[in-house]
Amino acid sequence: MKTEHAYTLIKDATVLTMDPELGMLSNCDILIKGQTVKAIGQNLPAPSDGDIKVIDIPDAIVTPGFVDGHHHMWQQLIRGVAVDWSLFDYAINIRSVYGSVYTAEDAGFAYYVAALDMINNGITSVLEHGHIMNTPQHADASIKGLKDSGIRACFCYGLYENPPISGAPDADKQSFSLAERLADARRVRNTHFQTNDPAKERVTFGLAPTEPDYQPIQETVDQVVAAREIGARLITMHVALGPYDTTHNHIVQQLADRDLLGPDLAFSHGASLTEGEFKAISSTGAGLVSTPDTELQMGMGFPAVFRATDRGCKACLGVDITSNQGNSFVAQMRLALQVQRAQENEIAFPLSIKRKTAEVLRMSTMGGAEVMGLGHLAGSVTVGKKADLNIFRCDDIGTVPVIDPAGTVVFHSSTSNIDTVIIDGRVVKENGQLVGIDWPALKAELVARTERIRQVASKVDLAAAKAQWGPYTVQD
Ligand SMILES: [Zn+2]
């Protein structure tokens, strides 16, 4: 996608750069040329060698775009179904029912709408764990949805097999074995991605192995090796799910023992990681992603993200699923910070609060960029990096007075304060509205697709679905 103007000039903002050399800047301008931040400073002169889009928003606070390290975007069409579910309920209803009744077109549409909703919430990059690859067409459509939306993403092709369900639209096509999925992942890598270099392509390719805690380690090893051979830029997987870590397989340790960890690995959840595993993640440059809402609700333990950063790991936050909560990234920040504070306050009488707001803002921007291998390109407002920015308009009753700008963003802002979002130098949200979107048409399609999905899902035999989840105790 091309930017509309040669230059974009943001005027007179408070900029939380998240660049350690710049810190917070007041009354600051940002000049964007093409996809890149060209200059940062007060009263920047307007260039004369091209047309300029000037953005001058009252009481503006600029942050880098938020980086979401773990998401399953296909679930956007069933938002809210999981609000009272445990992980066991989720496994049955999502992984064995809803995941099997999506058509390829449903998946593509879900990716597109999810990305737009994420952009609306200031998420400019996402590490997508795509476990709805029921047919090759699902993969093609999902990638198209991502590319069309304008978001920056690493699409990790999921090897997980949603079981074919009788009556589902593509049931006859869903004999899609692991070997076929790996072959299809290679096709996808070669068809939809050229260099797979995030400096050159906004959407890149990765791979997500099948659930490692519940399969022999050799299968996970084989999938990690295959991912690298295919050319995956990132490999992401769920591990060490706190109370749900019933198998105690210590996947991270087992991969470390085989010398397979590296900066291309991103582990999600990880509440039951051992000290040795944190050390292995830190020393090899792998990453860890916490998803506070789903982890706290569904029985996956307390978010490990601060334990990870304390131990020198690259670490960040993720939204995980809108089949549960919404796409507000600010909500995940608050939850992560406050639950960490609560845990620490229980241990020692809190005369002072150790965890600062700036820490969670960093892990939501620079931390996420590091986990995604984008630290040199995004995550901070820095000259030479990609222009992925959020502009919060803080002149309303919910935000005035602004005394501590980082505090305003994390503790007082809402989605409606995110006036402008810029990705790759292109304005994708402006004046509080997504740019170029026909919402009534989108809404009508969304409602129709959701209705059909729910109708097919309602006919599925849940007892049979439950029987597939042997590792857990089945309870009604
Ligand atoms: Zn997940």
Short mmCIF file of N, CA and C in Angstrom, two decimals, residues 181-294:
data_model
loop_
_atom_site.label_atom_id
_atom_site.label_comp_id
_atom_site.label_asym_id
_atom_site.label_seq_id
_atom_site.Cartn_x
_atom_site.Cartn_y
_atom_site.Cartn_z
N ARG A 181 -0.25 -30.39 5.66
CA ARG A 181 -0.18 -29.03 6.19
C ARG A 181 1.22 -28.45 6.03
N LEU A 182 2.21 -29.28 6.33
CA LEU A 182 3.59 -28.80 6.17
C LEU A 182 3.88 -28.47 4.71
N ALA A 183 3.39 -29.33 3.83
CA ALA A 183 3.59 -29.06 2.39
C ALA A 183 2.86 -27.78 2.00
N ASP A 184 1.66 -27.59 2.58
CA ASP A 184 0.90 -26.39 2.26
C ASP A 184 1.56 -25.13 2.84
N ALA A 185 2.15 -25.30 4.02
CA ALA A 185 2.86 -24.16 4.62
C ALA A 185 4.00 -23.73 3.70
N ARG A 186 4.69 -24.69 3.13
CA ARG A 186 5.77 -24.36 2.19
C ARG A 186 5.22 -23.63 0.96
N ARG A 187 4.08 -24.14 0.45
CA ARG A 187 3.44 -23.47 -0.69
C ARG A 187 3.08 -22.03 -0.34
N VAL A 188 2.49 -21.86 0.84
CA VAL A 188 2.08 -20.52 1.28
C VAL A 188 3.29 -19.60 1.40
N ARG A 189 4.35 -20.12 2.02
CA ARG A 189 5.59 -19.31 2.15
C ARG A 189 6.08 -18.84 0.78
N ASN A 190 6.06 -19.75 -0.19
CA ASN A 190 6.60 -19.42 -1.51
C ASN A 190 5.63 -18.61 -2.38
N THR A 191 4.33 -18.77 -2.13
CA THR A 191 3.33 -18.11 -2.96
C THR A 191 3.05 -16.68 -2.51
N HIS A 192 2.89 -16.50 -1.20
CA HIS A 192 2.38 -15.22 -0.70
C HIS A 192 3.45 -14.29 -0.15
N PHE A 193 4.67 -14.78 -0.03
CA PHE A 193 5.72 -13.97 0.58
C PHE A 193 6.95 -14.04 -0.32
N GLN A 194 7.55 -12.89 -0.56
CA GLN A 194 8.73 -12.89 -1.43
C GLN A 194 10.01 -13.03 -0.61
N THR A 195 10.45 -11.92 -0.05
CA THR A 195 11.71 -11.96 0.71
C THR A 195 11.51 -12.49 2.12
N ASN A 196 10.29 -12.35 2.64
CA ASN A 196 9.98 -12.62 4.05
C ASN A 196 10.86 -11.77 4.98
N ASP A 197 11.27 -10.64 4.49
CA ASP A 197 12.07 -9.69 5.28
C ASP A 197 11.13 -8.57 5.75
N PRO A 198 10.97 -8.41 7.08
CA PRO A 198 10.01 -7.40 7.55
C PRO A 198 10.38 -5.96 7.18
N ALA A 199 11.63 -5.74 6.80
CA ALA A 199 12.00 -4.40 6.33
C ALA A 199 11.39 -4.12 4.97
N LYS A 200 11.08 -5.19 4.23
CA LYS A 200 10.57 -5.01 2.87
C LYS A 200 9.10 -5.40 2.72
N GLU A 201 8.61 -6.31 3.57
CA GLU A 201 7.22 -6.77 3.46
C GLU A 201 6.50 -6.55 4.78
N ARG A 202 5.30 -5.94 4.71
CA ARG A 202 4.55 -5.63 5.93
C ARG A 202 4.03 -6.89 6.60
N VAL A 203 3.64 -7.88 5.79
CA VAL A 203 3.17 -9.16 6.34
C VAL A 203 4.21 -10.23 6.00
N THR A 204 4.65 -10.94 7.02
CA THR A 204 5.66 -11.98 6.82
C THR A 204 5.12 -13.33 7.30
N PHE A 205 5.93 -14.35 7.08
CA PHE A 205 5.47 -15.73 7.30
C PHE A 205 6.19 -16.38 8.48
N GLY A 206 5.40 -17.11 9.29
CA GLY A 206 5.97 -17.93 10.35
C GLY A 206 5.20 -19.23 10.47
N LEU A 207 5.47 -19.98 11.52
CA LEU A 207 4.80 -21.26 11.69
C LEU A 207 4.45 -21.50 13.16
N ALA A 208 3.32 -22.16 13.38
CA ALA A 208 2.89 -22.48 14.75
C ALA A 208 2.70 -23.99 14.87
N PRO A 209 3.60 -24.68 15.57
CA PRO A 209 3.46 -26.13 15.73
C PRO A 209 2.16 -26.50 16.44
N THR A 210 1.79 -27.77 16.32
CA THR A 210 0.65 -28.33 17.05
C THR A 210 0.95 -28.23 18.55
N GLU A 211 -0.08 -28.42 19.41
CA GLU A 211 0.09 -28.19 20.84
C GLU A 211 1.23 -29.02 21.44
N PRO A 212 2.36 -28.41 21.77
CA PRO A 212 3.54 -29.17 22.23
C PRO A 212 3.34 -29.89 23.56
N ASP A 213 2.55 -29.32 24.46
CA ASP A 213 2.38 -29.97 25.77
C ASP A 213 1.65 -31.30 25.65
N TYR A 214 0.97 -31.51 24.54
CA TYR A 214 0.13 -32.71 24.42
C TYR A 214 0.53 -33.60 23.27
N GLN A 215 1.77 -33.54 22.87
CA GLN A 215 2.26 -34.46 21.83
C GLN A 215 3.68 -34.87 22.19
N PRO A 216 4.15 -36.01 21.69
CA PRO A 216 5.53 -36.41 21.98
C PRO A 216 6.51 -35.32 21.55
N ILE A 217 7.56 -35.12 22.33
CA ILE A 217 8.50 -34.03 22.07
C ILE A 217 9.11 -34.12 20.67
N GLN A 218 9.29 -35.35 20.19
CA GLN A 218 9.92 -35.48 18.88
C GLN A 218 9.07 -34.81 17.79
N GLU A 219 7.74 -34.84 17.97
CA GLU A 219 6.88 -34.18 16.97
C GLU A 219 7.11 -32.66 16.97
N THR A 220 7.23 -32.10 18.16
CA THR A 220 7.51 -30.66 18.24
C THR A 220 8.88 -30.34 17.66
N VAL A 221 9.85 -31.19 17.99
CA VAL A 221 11.21 -31.00 17.44
C VAL A 221 11.15 -31.03 15.92
N ASP A 222 10.46 -32.02 15.37
CA ASP A 222 10.38 -32.14 13.91
C ASP A 222 9.71 -30.90 13.30
N GLN A 223 8.69 -30.38 13.99
CA GLN A 223 7.97 -29.22 13.44
C GLN A 223 8.82 -27.95 13.50
N VAL A 224 9.61 -27.82 14.56
CA VAL A 224 10.50 -26.65 14.66
C VAL A 224 11.56 -26.72 13.55
N VAL A 225 12.12 -27.90 13.37
CA VAL A 225 13.14 -28.08 12.32
C VAL A 225 12.52 -27.80 10.94
N ALA A 226 11.31 -28.33 10.73
CA ALA A 226 10.64 -28.13 9.44
C ALA A 226 10.32 -26.66 9.21
N ALA A 227 9.91 -25.96 10.27
CA ALA A 227 9.59 -24.53 10.15
C ALA A 227 10.79 -23.76 9.64
N ARG A 228 11.93 -24.04 10.21
CA ARG A 228 13.16 -23.32 9.79
C ARG A 228 13.54 -23.70 8.37
N GLU A 229 13.33 -24.94 8.03
CA GLU A 229 13.69 -25.39 6.68
C GLU A 229 12.78 -24.73 5.64
N ILE A 230 11.50 -24.56 5.99
CA ILE A 230 10.55 -23.92 5.08
C ILE A 230 10.85 -22.42 4.95
N GLY A 231 11.42 -21.85 5.98
CA GLY A 231 11.75 -20.42 5.94
C GLY A 231 10.84 -19.57 6.80
N ALA A 232 10.33 -20.15 7.89
CA ALA A 232 9.50 -19.37 8.82
C ALA A 232 10.37 -18.31 9.50
N ARG A 233 9.86 -17.09 9.56
CA ARG A 233 10.60 -16.02 10.23
C ARG A 233 10.46 -16.13 11.75
N LEU A 234 9.27 -16.55 12.20
CA LEU A 234 9.02 -16.77 13.62
C LEU A 234 8.33 -18.12 13.80
N ILE A 235 8.54 -18.72 14.97
CA ILE A 235 7.84 -19.96 15.33
C ILE A 235 7.20 -19.70 16.68
N THR A 236 5.88 -19.87 16.76
CA THR A 236 5.21 -19.58 18.03
C THR A 236 4.43 -20.79 18.50
N MET A 237 4.37 -20.96 19.81
CA MET A 237 3.64 -22.11 20.36
C MET A 237 3.18 -21.82 21.79
N HIS A 238 2.08 -22.48 22.19
CA HIS A 238 1.59 -22.40 23.56
C HIS A 238 2.42 -23.36 24.43
N VAL A 239 2.87 -22.89 25.58
CA VAL A 239 3.60 -23.80 26.50
C VAL A 239 3.30 -23.46 27.95
N ALA A 240 3.47 -24.46 28.81
CA ALA A 240 3.51 -24.27 30.27
C ALA A 240 2.34 -23.45 30.80
N LEU A 241 1.13 -24.02 30.64
CA LEU A 241 -0.10 -23.27 30.90
C LEU A 241 -0.53 -23.28 32.37
N GLY A 242 0.39 -23.07 33.27
CA GLY A 242 0.03 -22.95 34.68
C GLY A 242 -0.71 -24.18 35.17
N PRO A 243 -1.87 -24.01 35.84
CA PRO A 243 -2.62 -25.16 36.34
C PRO A 243 -3.01 -26.17 35.24
N TYR A 244 -3.10 -25.71 34.00
CA TYR A 244 -3.44 -26.64 32.90
C TYR A 244 -2.22 -27.38 32.37
N ASP A 245 -1.06 -27.11 32.95
CA ASP A 245 0.16 -27.80 32.52
C ASP A 245 0.19 -29.17 33.22
N THR A 246 -0.77 -30.01 32.85
CA THR A 246 -0.93 -31.28 33.55
C THR A 246 0.11 -32.32 33.14
N THR A 247 0.74 -32.11 31.99
CA THR A 247 1.69 -33.12 31.51
C THR A 247 3.12 -32.84 32.00
N HIS A 248 3.39 -31.60 32.44
CA HIS A 248 4.74 -31.21 32.93
C HIS A 248 5.83 -31.67 31.98
N ASN A 249 5.64 -31.39 30.73
CA ASN A 249 6.62 -31.87 29.74
C ASN A 249 7.82 -30.93 29.57
N HIS A 250 7.74 -29.74 30.16
CA HIS A 250 8.87 -28.80 30.10
C HIS A 250 9.42 -28.68 28.68
N ILE A 251 8.53 -28.28 27.81
CA ILE A 251 8.86 -28.19 26.38
C ILE A 251 10.06 -27.28 26.13
N VAL A 252 10.07 -26.13 26.81
CA VAL A 252 11.17 -25.18 26.57
C VAL A 252 12.50 -25.82 26.94
N GLN A 253 12.52 -26.50 28.10
CA GLN A 253 13.77 -27.16 28.52
C GLN A 253 14.17 -28.24 27.51
N GLN A 254 13.17 -28.98 27.06
CA GLN A 254 13.48 -30.07 26.11
C GLN A 254 14.02 -29.52 24.78
N LEU A 255 13.48 -28.40 24.35
CA LEU A 255 14.01 -27.78 23.12
C LEU A 255 15.41 -27.21 23.38
N ALA A 256 15.58 -26.63 24.58
CA ALA A 256 16.90 -26.09 24.94
C ALA A 256 17.94 -27.20 24.98
N ASP A 257 17.56 -28.35 25.56
CA ASP A 257 18.49 -29.48 25.66
C ASP A 257 18.95 -29.95 24.28
N ARG A 258 18.09 -29.72 23.29
CA ARG A 258 18.44 -30.14 21.91
C ARG A 258 19.03 -28.98 21.11
N ASP A 259 19.31 -27.89 21.81
CA ASP A 259 19.94 -26.72 21.18
C ASP A 259 19.06 -26.13 20.07
N LEU A 260 17.75 -26.12 20.32
CA LEU A 260 16.82 -25.65 19.28
C LEU A 260 16.23 -24.27 19.57
N LEU A 261 16.56 -23.68 20.71
CA LEU A 261 16.01 -22.35 20.99
C LEU A 261 16.78 -21.29 20.20
N GLY A 262 16.08 -20.19 19.92
CA GLY A 262 16.71 -19.10 19.20
C GLY A 262 15.80 -17.91 19.16
N PRO A 263 16.26 -16.79 18.62
CA PRO A 263 15.44 -15.57 18.61
C PRO A 263 14.20 -15.65 17.73
N ASP A 264 14.08 -16.72 16.96
CA ASP A 264 12.87 -16.88 16.13
C ASP A 264 11.74 -17.56 16.88
N LEU A 265 11.96 -17.95 18.15
CA LEU A 265 10.90 -18.63 18.90
C LEU A 265 10.17 -17.65 19.82
N ALA A 266 8.84 -17.72 19.82
CA ALA A 266 8.02 -16.91 20.73
C ALA A 266 7.06 -17.85 21.45
N PHE A 267 7.23 -17.96 22.76
CA PHE A 267 6.39 -18.84 23.56
C PHE A 267 5.25 -18.04 24.18
N SER A 268 4.03 -18.54 24.04
CA SER A 268 2.92 -17.84 24.67
C SER A 268 2.52 -18.53 25.97
N HIS A 269 2.05 -17.69 26.92
CA HIS A 269 1.61 -18.09 28.27
C HIS A 269 2.83 -18.37 29.17
N GLY A 270 3.08 -19.62 29.56
CA GLY A 270 4.34 -19.90 30.27
C GLY A 270 4.32 -19.66 31.77
N ALA A 271 3.13 -19.67 32.41
CA ALA A 271 3.10 -19.43 33.86
C ALA A 271 3.87 -20.50 34.64
N SER A 272 3.96 -21.72 34.10
CA SER A 272 4.66 -22.79 34.83
C SER A 272 6.05 -23.07 34.27
N LEU A 273 6.63 -22.09 33.61
CA LEU A 273 8.03 -22.24 33.19
C LEU A 273 8.93 -22.31 34.43
N THR A 274 9.98 -23.10 34.34
CA THR A 274 10.94 -23.20 35.46
C THR A 274 11.99 -22.09 35.34
N GLU A 275 12.75 -21.91 36.42
CA GLU A 275 13.84 -20.93 36.38
C GLU A 275 14.82 -21.27 35.25
N GLY A 276 15.08 -22.56 35.09
CA GLY A 276 16.00 -22.98 34.03
C GLY A 276 15.46 -22.63 32.65
N GLU A 277 14.14 -22.73 32.50
CA GLU A 277 13.54 -22.41 31.20
C GLU A 277 13.59 -20.90 30.92
N PHE A 278 13.32 -20.08 31.95
CA PHE A 278 13.46 -18.63 31.76
C PHE A 278 14.90 -18.30 31.34
N LYS A 279 15.85 -18.97 31.99
CA LYS A 279 17.26 -18.72 31.69
C LYS A 279 17.56 -19.11 30.24
N ALA A 280 17.00 -20.23 29.82
CA ALA A 280 17.24 -20.69 28.44
C ALA A 280 16.62 -19.72 27.43
N ILE A 281 15.44 -19.20 27.74
CA ILE A 281 14.78 -18.23 26.85
C ILE A 281 15.63 -16.96 26.76
N SER A 282 16.07 -16.49 27.93
CA SER A 282 16.86 -15.26 27.98
C SER A 282 18.18 -15.41 27.22
N SER A 283 18.88 -16.51 27.44
CA SER A 283 20.23 -16.64 26.88
C SER A 283 20.21 -16.89 25.38
N THR A 284 19.08 -17.37 24.86
CA THR A 284 19.03 -17.66 23.43
C THR A 284 18.29 -16.58 22.63
N GLY A 285 17.73 -15.58 23.32
CA GLY A 285 17.03 -14.51 22.61
C GLY A 285 15.63 -14.87 22.16
N ALA A 286 15.08 -15.97 22.70
CA ALA A 286 13.68 -16.30 22.41
C ALA A 286 12.77 -15.30 23.15
N GLY A 287 11.47 -15.36 22.91
CA GLY A 287 10.56 -14.41 23.52
C GLY A 287 9.43 -15.08 24.28
N LEU A 288 8.79 -14.30 25.18
CA LEU A 288 7.64 -14.81 25.92
C LEU A 288 6.49 -13.81 25.83
N VAL A 289 5.28 -14.33 25.66
CA VAL A 289 4.10 -13.47 25.52
C VAL A 289 3.05 -13.86 26.56
N SER A 290 2.60 -12.88 27.34
CA SER A 290 1.50 -13.11 28.28
C SER A 290 0.22 -12.51 27.74
N THR A 291 -0.88 -13.19 28.01
CA THR A 291 -2.19 -12.70 27.58
C THR A 291 -3.06 -12.60 28.83
N PRO A 292 -2.99 -11.47 29.55
CA PRO A 292 -3.56 -11.39 30.90
C PRO A 292 -5.03 -11.80 31.00
N ASP A 293 -5.89 -11.30 30.13
CA ASP A 293 -7.32 -11.61 30.28
C ASP A 293 -7.58 -13.11 30.22
N THR A 294 -7.07 -13.77 29.20
CA THR A 294 -7.39 -15.20 29.05
C THR A 294 -6.66 -16.05 30.09
#
